[in-house]
Amino acid sequence: MTDVSEGAGAVGRRPADVPPGERGATRIADRVVAKIAAQAALEAVRPLPPEAARPHATVVVRSHSQPSSSGGTPTDAAHVHIHLELDYPTDIGPRCHAVRRHVTERVGALVGMQVPEVAVQVERLHLTAAHGAAHGRTR
C-alpha cells in the first residue's frame, strides 16, 4: 500500500514542508499601499482645517534583495511621497516628522513592507481664524 501524499507531489505536504521558493508570493498593488499611506498621514495630522483636502500619496514599490539566513530572498520596499495641506500657524517640522513616522509604522504593520523613504510635501497652508476674528485679508 502506498501513501497518497508521496505520489501527489506537494499536494499532500504540510505548508511547513514546502520550501519558501515553491510557496508562491502575494503581490500588493501600489495603489493599495498608497491608500494605506494616505490614511496613515491623515491619522498623523488630524485635525485638518475644514477647507483642506485629504492627504494623498504616491507610492513606488521596488523589490530589493535582502541577505538573510535562507539566501537572498527578494523583499518589497515602498518609497512613499505624501502631499498634504496643514493649518497655519503650525510647527511644520514636527508635524511632517510625525507623518513620516506614522506612515512607516502603518505600512510596515499592515502590508509587511519596508519603508526606507517617506517624502512629505506640504502643498498649502490654511490660515486658522482666531475665534471671533474678522474674516478677510490678513496683513
Short mmCIF file of C-alpha atoms in Angstrom, two decimals:
data_model
loop_
_atom_site.label_atom_id
_atom_site.label_comp_id
_atom_site.label_asym_id
_atom_site.label_seq_id
_atom_site.Cartn_x
_atom_site.Cartn_y
_atom_site.Cartn_z
CA MET A 1 0.00 0.00 0.00
CA THR A 2 1.41 3.40 -0.95
CA ASP A 3 0.95 6.69 0.80
CA VAL A 4 -1.16 9.12 -1.25
CA SER A 5 1.00 12.09 -0.27
CA GLU A 6 4.14 10.53 -1.80
CA GLY A 7 2.84 10.33 -5.37
CA ALA A 8 0.85 13.57 -5.32
CA GLY A 9 3.83 15.90 -5.15
CA ALA A 10 3.25 18.97 -2.98
CA VAL A 11 -0.48 18.32 -2.58
CA GLY A 12 -0.15 16.13 0.49
CA ARG A 13 2.69 18.09 2.13
CA ARG A 14 2.17 20.42 5.03
CA PRO A 15 2.98 24.13 4.39
CA ALA A 16 5.99 23.90 6.70
CA ASP A 17 7.43 21.13 4.49
CA VAL A 18 7.19 23.19 1.28
CA PRO A 19 10.35 25.22 0.56
CA PRO A 20 9.82 29.01 0.51
CA GLY A 21 10.55 29.26 -3.22
CA GLU A 22 7.66 26.91 -4.03
CA ARG A 23 5.02 28.53 -1.79
CA GLY A 24 4.32 31.49 -4.04
CA ALA A 25 4.08 35.16 -3.17
CA THR A 26 1.49 37.81 -2.51
CA ARG A 27 1.73 40.99 -4.56
CA ILE A 28 0.08 44.11 -3.15
CA ALA A 29 -0.73 46.80 -5.71
CA ASP A 30 0.99 50.16 -5.42
CA ARG A 31 -2.39 51.93 -5.26
CA VAL A 32 -3.37 49.86 -2.21
CA VAL A 33 -0.15 50.82 -0.44
CA ALA A 34 -0.79 54.46 -1.45
CA LYS A 35 -4.27 54.38 0.11
CA ILE A 36 -2.87 52.94 3.34
CA ALA A 37 -0.13 55.59 3.38
CA ALA A 38 -2.63 58.41 2.77
CA GLN A 39 -4.88 57.15 5.57
CA ALA A 40 -1.87 56.94 7.91
CA ALA A 41 -0.91 60.52 7.01
CA LEU A 42 -4.45 61.65 7.78
CA GLU A 43 -4.29 59.92 11.16
CA ALA A 44 -0.99 61.68 11.91
CA VAL A 45 -2.08 65.26 11.04
CA ARG A 46 -5.59 65.33 12.48
CA PRO A 47 -7.34 67.65 12.91
CA LEU A 48 -7.20 69.20 9.46
CA PRO A 49 -8.60 72.62 8.64
CA PRO A 50 -12.19 72.35 7.32
CA GLU A 51 -11.27 73.55 3.82
CA ALA A 52 -8.17 71.34 3.49
CA ALA A 53 -8.04 68.46 1.04
CA ARG A 54 -7.36 64.97 2.36
CA PRO A 55 -3.71 63.90 2.15
CA HIS A 56 -2.86 61.87 -0.92
CA ALA A 57 0.11 59.64 -1.58
CA THR A 58 2.04 58.25 -4.48
CA VAL A 59 3.98 55.05 -3.93
CA VAL A 60 6.64 53.22 -5.87
CA VAL A 61 7.23 49.64 -4.72
CA ARG A 62 10.60 48.18 -5.63
CA SER A 63 11.95 44.71 -4.97
CA HIS A 64 15.22 44.59 -3.07
CA SER A 65 17.31 41.56 -2.29
CA GLN A 66 17.89 41.30 1.45
CA PRO A 67 20.63 38.99 2.67
CA SER A 68 19.24 36.54 5.17
CA SER A 69 19.93 33.09 6.54
CA SER A 70 17.94 31.47 3.70
CA GLY A 71 19.86 33.24 0.97
CA GLY A 72 18.98 36.42 -0.92
CA THR A 73 15.21 36.44 -0.85
CA PRO A 74 13.68 39.47 -2.56
CA THR A 75 11.54 41.73 -0.41
CA ASP A 76 9.44 44.72 -1.40
CA ALA A 77 10.18 48.22 -0.20
CA ALA A 78 7.72 51.10 -0.57
CA HIS A 79 9.03 54.56 -1.44
CA VAL A 80 6.24 56.92 -0.39
CA HIS A 81 5.53 60.56 -1.32
CA ILE A 82 2.81 62.26 0.73
CA HIS A 83 1.13 65.50 -0.37
CA LEU A 84 -0.84 67.32 2.32
CA GLU A 85 -2.28 70.61 3.49
CA LEU A 86 -1.84 71.93 7.02
CA ASP A 87 -3.30 74.65 9.17
CA TYR A 88 -1.29 77.81 9.83
CA PRO A 89 0.28 78.70 12.18
CA THR A 90 1.72 75.31 12.98
CA ASP A 91 5.11 73.79 13.64
CA ILE A 92 5.64 72.20 10.22
CA GLY A 93 8.80 70.21 11.01
CA PRO A 94 7.43 68.12 13.88
CA ARG A 95 4.13 67.53 12.05
CA CYS A 96 5.98 66.25 8.95
CA HIS A 97 8.16 64.06 11.20
CA ALA A 98 5.01 62.62 12.79
CA VAL A 99 3.62 61.86 9.32
CA ARG A 100 6.84 60.10 8.24
CA ARG A 101 6.98 58.04 11.43
CA HIS A 102 3.30 57.04 11.37
CA VAL A 103 3.29 56.16 7.64
CA THR A 104 6.39 54.00 8.11
CA GLU A 105 4.82 52.17 11.06
CA ARG A 106 1.38 51.63 9.49
CA VAL A 107 2.61 50.49 6.07
CA GLY A 108 5.08 48.15 7.74
CA ALA A 109 2.44 46.71 10.06
CA LEU A 110 -0.42 46.38 7.57
CA VAL A 111 1.45 45.45 4.39
CA GLY A 112 4.68 43.99 5.72
CA MET A 113 6.89 46.17 3.52
CA GLN A 114 9.94 48.14 4.49
CA VAL A 115 9.57 51.89 4.00
CA PRO A 116 13.04 53.38 3.53
CA GLU A 117 11.74 56.71 2.25
CA VAL A 118 8.75 58.90 3.11
CA ALA A 119 8.89 62.31 1.44
CA VAL A 120 6.35 64.82 2.75
CA GLN A 121 5.34 67.76 0.58
CA VAL A 122 3.22 70.48 2.17
CA GLU A 123 1.21 71.89 -0.72
CA ARG A 124 -0.81 74.53 1.10
CA LEU A 125 -1.16 76.19 4.48
CA HIS A 126 -4.62 77.23 5.66
CA LEU A 127 -4.86 80.21 7.96
CA THR A 128 -6.90 79.27 11.01
CA ALA A 129 -9.03 82.23 12.01
CA ALA A 130 -8.93 83.10 15.68
CA HIS A 131 -12.24 82.64 17.45
CA GLY A 132 -14.29 85.78 16.76
CA ALA A 133 -11.71 87.29 14.39
CA ALA A 134 -12.82 89.11 11.29
CA HIS A 135 -12.65 87.21 8.04
CA GLY A 136 -10.78 88.71 5.15
CA ARG A 137 -7.29 89.75 4.30
CA THR A 138 -4.55 89.39 6.89
CA ARG A 139 -1.52 91.70 6.93
#
